[in-house]
Amino acid sequence: MQTTFTAEQLKDPATARSNEILRTCVHCGFCTATCPTYQVLGDELDSPRGRIYLIKDMLENGRPADWPA
Ligand code: SF4
């Protein structure tokens, strides 16, 4: 997965490690077959890949998670 952390953000070891982990997702989609929430809801945002996007956005932009309306 492409990330857009700044050089300043990557100076933080925890952020640098998060960046490494986020970049290991290759968008293969294999996780949907075994993800319970995806099986029930049928929405990719409720799959591991969707949660990875959520965490990436939180870390890159320094903001809390969105909550359903
Ligand atoms: S999180 Fe899902 S889409 Fe990303 S690499 Fe793992 S199995 Fe593939």
PDB file of N, CA and C and ligand atoms in Angstrom:
ATOM      1  N   MET A   1       0.849  -1.175   0.000  1.00  0.00           N
ATOM      2  CA  MET A   1       0.000   0.000   0.000  1.00  0.00           C
ATOM      3  C   MET A   1       0.894   1.237   0.000  1.00  0.00           C
ATOM      4  N   GLN A   2       0.571   2.208  -0.834  1.00  0.00           N
ATOM      5  CA  GLN A   2       1.341   3.441  -0.884  1.00  0.00           C
ATOM      6  C   GLN A   2       1.051   4.272   0.351  1.00  0.00           C
ATOM      7  N   THR A   3       2.090   4.856   0.918  1.00  0.00           N
ATOM      8  CA  THR A   3       1.915   5.741   2.067  1.00  0.00           C
ATOM      9  C   THR A   3       2.513   7.104   1.735  1.00  0.00           C
ATOM     10  N   THR A   4       2.093   8.111   2.504  1.00  0.00           N
ATOM     11  CA  THR A   4       2.565   9.479   2.211  1.00  0.00           C
ATOM     12  C   THR A   4       3.055  10.174   3.477  1.00  0.00           C
ATOM     13  N   PHE A   5       3.727   9.413   4.335  1.00  0.00           N
ATOM     14  CA  PHE A   5       4.308  10.031   5.525  1.00  0.00           C
ATOM     15  C   PHE A   5       5.389  11.019   5.107  1.00  0.00           C
ATOM     16  N   THR A   6       5.514  12.095   5.877  1.00  0.00           N
ATOM     17  CA  THR A   6       6.582  13.059   5.609  1.00  0.00           C
ATOM     18  C   THR A   6       7.885  12.536   6.211  1.00  0.00           C
ATOM     19  N   ALA A   7       8.996  13.119   5.767  1.00  0.00           N
ATOM     20  CA  ALA A   7      10.301  12.748   6.321  1.00  0.00           C
ATOM     21  C   ALA A   7      10.324  13.028   7.812  1.00  0.00           C
ATOM     22  N   GLU A   8       9.674  14.105   8.220  1.00  0.00           N
ATOM     23  CA  GLU A   8       9.610  14.454   9.640  1.00  0.00           C
ATOM     24  C   GLU A   8       8.851  13.381  10.421  1.00  0.00           C
ATOM     25  N   GLN A   9       7.727  12.914   9.890  1.00  0.00           N
ATOM     26  CA  GLN A   9       6.950  11.871  10.563  1.00  0.00           C
ATOM     27  C   GLN A   9       7.760  10.588  10.693  1.00  0.00           C
ATOM     28  N   LEU A  10       8.553  10.266   9.669  1.00  0.00           N
ATOM     29  CA  LEU A  10       9.297   9.007   9.664  1.00  0.00           C
ATOM     30  C   LEU A  10      10.498   9.015  10.604  1.00  0.00           C
ATOM     31  N   LYS A  11      10.804  10.170  11.178  1.00  0.00           N
ATOM     32  CA  LYS A  11      11.863  10.205  12.192  1.00  0.00           C
ATOM     33  C   LYS A  11      11.424   9.510  13.471  1.00  0.00           C
ATOM     34  N   ASP A  12      10.096   9.421  13.685  1.00  0.00           N
ATOM     35  CA  ASP A  12       9.567   8.720  14.849  1.00  0.00           C
ATOM     36  C   ASP A  12       9.640   7.219  14.578  1.00  0.00           C
ATOM     37  N   PRO A  13      10.337   6.450  15.433  1.00  0.00           N
ATOM     38  CA  PRO A  13      10.502   5.013  15.178  1.00  0.00           C
ATOM     39  C   PRO A  13       9.172   4.255  15.061  1.00  0.00           C
ATOM     40  N   ALA A  14       8.187   4.618  15.859  1.00  0.00           N
ATOM     41  CA  ALA A  14       6.891   3.921  15.793  1.00  0.00           C
ATOM     42  C   ALA A  14       6.201   4.197  14.460  1.00  0.00           C
ATOM     43  N   THR A  15       6.310   5.424  13.993  1.00  0.00           N
ATOM     44  CA  THR A  15       5.711   5.766  12.697  1.00  0.00           C
ATOM     45  C   THR A  15       6.467   5.080  11.568  1.00  0.00           C
ATOM     46  N   ALA A  16       7.786   5.037  11.678  1.00  0.00           N
ATOM     47  CA  ALA A  16       8.587   4.372  10.652  1.00  0.00           C
ATOM     48  C   ALA A  16       8.227   2.892  10.571  1.00  0.00           C
ATOM     49  N   ARG A  17       8.012   2.259  11.722  1.00  0.00           N
ATOM     50  CA  ARG A  17       7.639   0.838  11.730  1.00  0.00           C
ATOM     51  C   ARG A  17       6.229   0.657  11.165  1.00  0.00           C
ATOM     52  N   SER A  18       5.326   1.571  11.523  1.00  0.00           N
ATOM     53  CA  SER A  18       3.967   1.513  10.978  1.00  0.00           C
ATOM     54  C   SER A  18       3.999   1.634   9.461  1.00  0.00           C
ATOM     55  N   ASN A  19       4.848   2.516   8.971  1.00  0.00           N
ATOM     56  CA  ASN A  19       4.993   2.696   7.528  1.00  0.00           C
ATOM     57  C   ASN A  19       5.425   1.391   6.863  1.00  0.00           C
ATOM     58  N   GLU A  20       6.387   0.711   7.479  1.00  0.00           N
ATOM     59  CA  GLU A  20       6.850  -0.568   6.918  1.00  0.00           C
ATOM     60  C   GLU A  20       5.711  -1.576   6.857  1.00  0.00           C
ATOM     61  N   ILE A  21       4.938  -1.642   7.941  1.00  0.00           N
ATOM     62  CA  ILE A  21       3.838  -2.606   8.000  1.00  0.00           C
ATOM     63  C   ILE A  21       2.752  -2.264   6.982  1.00  0.00           C
ATOM     64  N   LEU A  22       2.369  -0.991   6.924  1.00  0.00           N
ATOM     65  CA  LEU A  22       1.333  -0.577   5.976  1.00  0.00           C
ATOM     66  C   LEU A  22       1.724  -0.920   4.550  1.00  0.00           C
ATOM     67  N   ARG A  23       3.009  -0.764   4.233  1.00  0.00           N
ATOM     68  CA  ARG A  23       3.463  -1.001   2.862  1.00  0.00           C
ATOM     69  C   ARG A  23       3.503  -2.483   2.482  1.00  0.00           C
ATOM     70  N   THR A  24       3.302  -3.368   3.464  1.00  0.00           N
ATOM     71  CA  THR A  24       3.293  -4.794   3.116  1.00  0.00           C
ATOM     72  C   THR A  24       1.967  -5.232   2.507  1.00  0.00           C
ATOM     73  N   CYS A  25       0.911  -4.433   2.663  1.00  0.00           N
ATOM     74  CA  CYS A  25      -0.369  -4.799   2.045  1.00  0.00           C
ATOM     75  C   CYS A  25      -0.261  -4.587   0.541  1.00  0.00           C
ATOM     76  N   VAL A  26      -0.490  -5.666  -0.209  1.00  0.00           N
ATOM     77  CA  VAL A  26      -0.326  -5.615  -1.663  1.00  0.00           C
ATOM     78  C   VAL A  26      -1.672  -5.621  -2.401  1.00  0.00           C
ATOM     79  N   HIS A  27      -2.756  -5.368  -1.674  1.00  0.00           N
ATOM     80  CA  HIS A  27      -4.096  -5.276  -2.272  1.00  0.00           C
ATOM     81  C   HIS A  27      -4.531  -6.580  -2.930  1.00  0.00           C
ATOM     82  N   CYS A  28      -4.073  -7.694  -2.389  1.00  0.00           N
ATOM     83  CA  CYS A  28      -4.416  -8.968  -3.024  1.00  0.00           C
ATOM     84  C   CYS A  28      -5.865  -9.370  -2.773  1.00  0.00           C
ATOM     85  N   GLY A  29      -6.424  -8.932  -1.666  1.00  0.00           N
ATOM     86  CA  GLY A  29      -7.824  -9.245  -1.369  1.00  0.00           C
ATOM     87  C   GLY A  29      -8.052 -10.601  -0.739  1.00  0.00           C
ATOM     88  N   PHE A  30      -7.029 -11.358  -0.497  1.00  0.00           N
ATOM     89  CA  PHE A  30      -7.200 -12.685   0.102  1.00  0.00           C
ATOM     90  C   PHE A  30      -7.831 -12.612   1.484  1.00  0.00           C
ATOM     91  N   CYS A  31      -7.635 -11.490   2.176  1.00  0.00           N
ATOM     92  CA  CYS A  31      -8.149 -11.383   3.542  1.00  0.00           C
ATOM     93  C   CYS A  31      -9.673 -11.375   3.595  1.00  0.00           C
ATOM     94  N   THR A  32     -10.328 -10.974   2.531  1.00  0.00           N
ATOM     95  CA  THR A  32     -11.792 -10.893   2.595  1.00  0.00           C
ATOM     96  C   THR A  32     -12.429 -12.262   2.767  1.00  0.00           C
ATOM     97  N   ALA A  33     -11.794 -13.301   2.258  1.00  0.00           N
ATOM     98  CA  ALA A  33     -12.378 -14.642   2.333  1.00  0.00           C
ATOM     99  C   ALA A  33     -12.477 -15.162   3.755  1.00  0.00           C
ATOM    100  N   THR A  34     -11.637 -14.660   4.635  1.00  0.00           N
ATOM    101  CA  THR A  34     -11.630 -15.184   6.006  1.00  0.00           C
ATOM    102  C   THR A  34     -11.983 -14.115   7.035  1.00  0.00           C
ATOM    103  N   CYS A  35     -12.422 -12.946   6.597  1.00  0.00           N
ATOM    104  CA  CYS A  35     -12.726 -11.864   7.534  1.00  0.00           C
ATOM    105  C   CYS A  35     -14.198 -11.926   7.949  1.00  0.00           C
ATOM    106  N   PRO A  36     -14.490 -12.134   9.235  1.00  0.00           N
ATOM    107  CA  PRO A  36     -15.884 -12.251   9.676  1.00  0.00           C
ATOM    108  C   PRO A  36     -16.732 -11.018   9.379  1.00  0.00           C
ATOM    109  N   THR A  37     -16.212  -9.831   9.602  1.00  0.00           N
ATOM    110  CA  THR A  37     -17.048  -8.642   9.366  1.00  0.00           C
ATOM    111  C   THR A  37     -17.315  -8.451   7.873  1.00  0.00           C
ATOM    112  N   TYR A  38     -16.350  -8.775   7.030  1.00  0.00           N
ATOM    113  CA  TYR A  38     -16.593  -8.669   5.593  1.00  0.00           C
ATOM    114  C   TYR A  38     -17.626  -9.694   5.156  1.00  0.00           C
ATOM    115  N   GLN A  39     -17.559 -10.880   5.723  1.00  0.00           N
ATOM    116  CA  GLN A  39     -18.525 -11.927   5.362  1.00  0.00           C
ATOM    117  C   GLN A  39     -19.951 -11.503   5.704  1.00  0.00           C
ATOM    118  N   VAL A  40     -20.111 -10.815   6.835  1.00  0.00           N
ATOM    119  CA  VAL A  40     -21.450 -10.399   7.273  1.00  0.00           C
ATOM    120  C   VAL A  40     -21.912  -9.155   6.528  1.00  0.00           C
ATOM    121  N   LEU A  41     -21.025  -8.156   6.380  1.00  0.00           N
ATOM    122  CA  LEU A  41     -21.439  -6.855   5.858  1.00  0.00           C
ATOM    123  C   LEU A  41     -21.209  -6.693   4.350  1.00  0.00           C
ATOM    124  N   GLY A  42     -20.291  -7.484   3.769  1.00  0.00           N
ATOM    125  CA  GLY A  42     -20.048  -7.411   2.332  1.00  0.00           C
ATOM    126  C   GLY A  42     -19.455  -6.089   1.869  1.00  0.00           C
ATOM    127  N   ASP A  43     -18.849  -5.354   2.776  1.00  0.00           N
ATOM    128  CA  ASP A  43     -18.257  -4.057   2.427  1.00  0.00           C
ATOM    129  C   ASP A  43     -16.756  -4.145   2.677  1.00  0.00           C
ATOM    130  N   GLU A  44     -15.959  -3.837   1.649  1.00  0.00           N
ATOM    131  CA  GLU A  44     -14.521  -3.974   1.799  1.00  0.00           C
ATOM    132  C   GLU A  44     -13.944  -3.039   2.860  1.00  0.00           C
ATOM    133  N   LEU A  45     -14.656  -1.960   3.165  1.00  0.00           N
ATOM    134  CA  LEU A  45     -14.186  -1.084   4.241  1.00  0.00           C
ATOM    135  C   LEU A  45     -14.221  -1.808   5.579  1.00  0.00           C
ATOM    136  N   ASP A  46     -15.028  -2.860   5.671  1.00  0.00           N
ATOM    137  CA  ASP A  46     -15.107  -3.672   6.888  1.00  0.00           C
ATOM    138  C   ASP A  46     -14.290  -4.945   6.752  1.00  0.00           C
ATOM    139  N   SER A  47     -13.175  -4.844   6.058  1.00  0.00           N
ATOM    140  CA  SER A  47     -12.246  -5.964   5.912  1.00  0.00           C
ATOM    141  C   SER A  47     -10.895  -5.517   6.454  1.00  0.00           C
ATOM    142  N   PRO A  48      -9.944  -6.419   6.567  1.00  0.00           N
ATOM    143  CA  PRO A  48      -8.607  -6.009   7.017  1.00  0.00           C
ATOM    144  C   PRO A  48      -8.029  -4.880   6.175  1.00  0.00           C
ATOM    145  N   ARG A  49      -8.223  -4.945   4.877  1.00  0.00           N
ATOM    146  CA  ARG A  49      -7.668  -3.889   4.025  1.00  0.00           C
ATOM    147  C   ARG A  49      -8.330  -2.538   4.320  1.00  0.00           C
ATOM    148  N   GLY A  50      -9.624  -2.557   4.575  1.00  0.00           N
ATOM    149  CA  GLY A  50     -10.316  -1.321   4.943  1.00  0.00           C
ATOM    150  C   GLY A  50      -9.801  -0.764   6.248  1.00  0.00           C
ATOM    151  N   ARG A  51      -9.533  -1.646   7.186  1.00  0.00           N
ATOM    152  CA  ARG A  51      -9.000  -1.187   8.472  1.00  0.00           C
ATOM    153  C   ARG A  51      -7.569  -0.662   8.318  1.00  0.00           C
ATOM    154  N   ILE A  52      -6.811  -1.235   7.408  1.00  0.00           N
ATOM    155  CA  ILE A  52      -5.457  -0.732   7.151  1.00  0.00           C
ATOM    156  C   ILE A  52      -5.542   0.693   6.594  1.00  0.00           C
ATOM    157  N   TYR A  53      -6.471   0.937   5.680  1.00  0.00           N
ATOM    158  CA  TYR A  53      -6.656   2.295   5.149  1.00  0.00           C
ATOM    159  C   TYR A  53      -7.019   3.261   6.266  1.00  0.00           C
ATOM    160  N   LEU A  54      -7.882   2.819   7.172  1.00  0.00           N
ATOM    161  CA  LEU A  54      -8.312   3.674   8.283  1.00  0.00           C
ATOM    162  C   LEU A  54      -7.120   4.057   9.152  1.00  0.00           C
ATOM    163  N   ILE A  55      -6.320   3.077   9.530  1.00  0.00           N
ATOM    164  CA  ILE A  55      -5.156   3.343  10.373  1.00  0.00           C
ATOM    165  C   ILE A  55      -4.147   4.225   9.639  1.00  0.00           C
ATOM    166  N   LYS A  56      -3.934   3.942   8.370  1.00  0.00           N
ATOM    167  CA  LYS A  56      -3.008   4.765   7.570  1.00  0.00           C
ATOM    168  C   LYS A  56      -3.452   6.224   7.592  1.00  0.00           C
ATOM    169  N   ASP A  57      -4.730   6.494   7.384  1.00  0.00           N
ATOM    170  CA  ASP A  57      -5.237   7.864   7.378  1.00  0.00           C
ATOM    171  C   ASP A  57      -5.069   8.517   8.745  1.00  0.00           C
ATOM    172  N   MET A  58      -5.348   7.767   9.797  1.00  0.00           N
ATOM    173  CA  MET A  58      -5.190   8.307  11.148  1.00  0.00           C
ATOM    174  C   MET A  58      -3.736   8.688  11.417  1.00  0.00           C
ATOM    175  N   LEU A  59      -2.808   7.803  11.058  1.00  0.00           N
ATOM    176  CA  LEU A  59      -1.393   8.058  11.342  1.00  0.00           C
ATOM    177  C   LEU A  59      -0.817   9.164  10.461  1.00  0.00           C
ATOM    178  N   GLU A  60      -1.173   9.161   9.176  1.00  0.00           N
ATOM    179  CA  GLU A  60      -0.620  10.178   8.281  1.00  0.00           C
ATOM    180  C   GLU A  60      -1.139  11.573   8.611  1.00  0.00           C
ATOM    181  N   ASN A  61      -2.377  11.646   9.043  1.00  0.00           N
ATOM    182  CA  ASN A  61      -3.005  12.947   9.256  1.00  0.00           C
ATOM    183  C   ASN A  61      -3.193  13.307  10.720  1.00  0.00           C
ATOM    184  N   GLY A  62      -2.748  12.427  11.618  1.00  0.00           N
ATOM    185  CA  GLY A  62      -2.809  12.723  13.036  1.00  0.00           C
ATOM    186  C   GLY A  62      -4.200  13.015  13.546  1.00  0.00           C
ATOM    187  N   ARG A  63      -5.150  12.201  13.120  1.00  0.00           N
ATOM    188  CA  ARG A  63      -6.527  12.452  13.568  1.00  0.00           C
ATOM    189  C   ARG A  63      -7.166  11.156  14.053  1.00  0.00           C
ATOM    190  N   PRO A  64      -8.235  11.291  14.829  1.00  0.00           N
ATOM    191  CA  PRO A  64      -8.907  10.102  15.344  1.00  0.00           C
ATOM    192  C   PRO A  64      -9.714   9.406  14.252  1.00  0.00           C
ATOM    193  N   ALA A  65     -10.138   8.200  14.557  1.00  0.00           N
ATOM    194  CA  ALA A  65     -10.963   7.446  13.606  1.00  0.00           C
ATOM    195  C   ALA A  65     -12.317   8.107  13.423  1.00  0.00           C
ATOM    196  N   ASP A  66     -12.864   7.941  12.212  1.00  0.00           N
ATOM    197  CA  ASP A  66     -14.240   8.370  11.971  1.00  0.00           C
ATOM    198  C   ASP A  66     -15.169   7.341  12.595  1.00  0.00           C
ATOM    199  N   TRP A  67     -16.302   7.807  13.043  1.00  0.00           N
ATOM    200  CA  TRP A  67     -17.308   6.898  13.573  1.00  0.00           C
ATOM    201  C   TRP A  67     -18.520   6.934  12.663  1.00  0.00           C
ATOM    202  N   PRO A  68     -19.198   5.812  12.533  1.00  0.00           N
ATOM    203  CA  PRO A  68     -20.406   5.811  11.687  1.00  0.00           C
ATOM    204  C   PRO A  68     -21.412   6.840  12.198  1.00  0.00           C
ATOM    205  N   ALA A  69     -22.104   7.467  11.260  1.00  0.00           N
ATOM    206  CA  ALA A  69     -23.109   8.476  11.648  1.00  0.00           C
ATOM    207  C   ALA A  69     -24.329   7.815  12.278  1.00  0.00           C
TER     208      ALA A  69
HETATM  209  S1  SF4 B   1      -4.330  -7.117   4.161  1.00  0.00           S
HETATM  210 FE1  SF4 B   1      -5.573  -8.296   2.736  1.00  0.00          FE
HETATM  211  S2  SF4 B   1      -5.263  -7.220   0.779  1.00  0.00           S
HETATM  212 FE2  SF4 B   1      -3.583  -6.589   2.104  1.00  0.00          FE
HETATM  213  S3  SF4 B   1      -1.921  -8.039   1.670  1.00  0.00           S
HETATM  214 FE3  SF4 B   1      -3.057  -8.832   3.444  1.00  0.00          FE
HETATM  215  S4  SF4 B   1      -4.510 -10.280   2.533  1.00  0.00           S
HETATM  216 FE4  SF4 B   1      -3.803  -8.938   0.870  1.00  0.00          FE
END
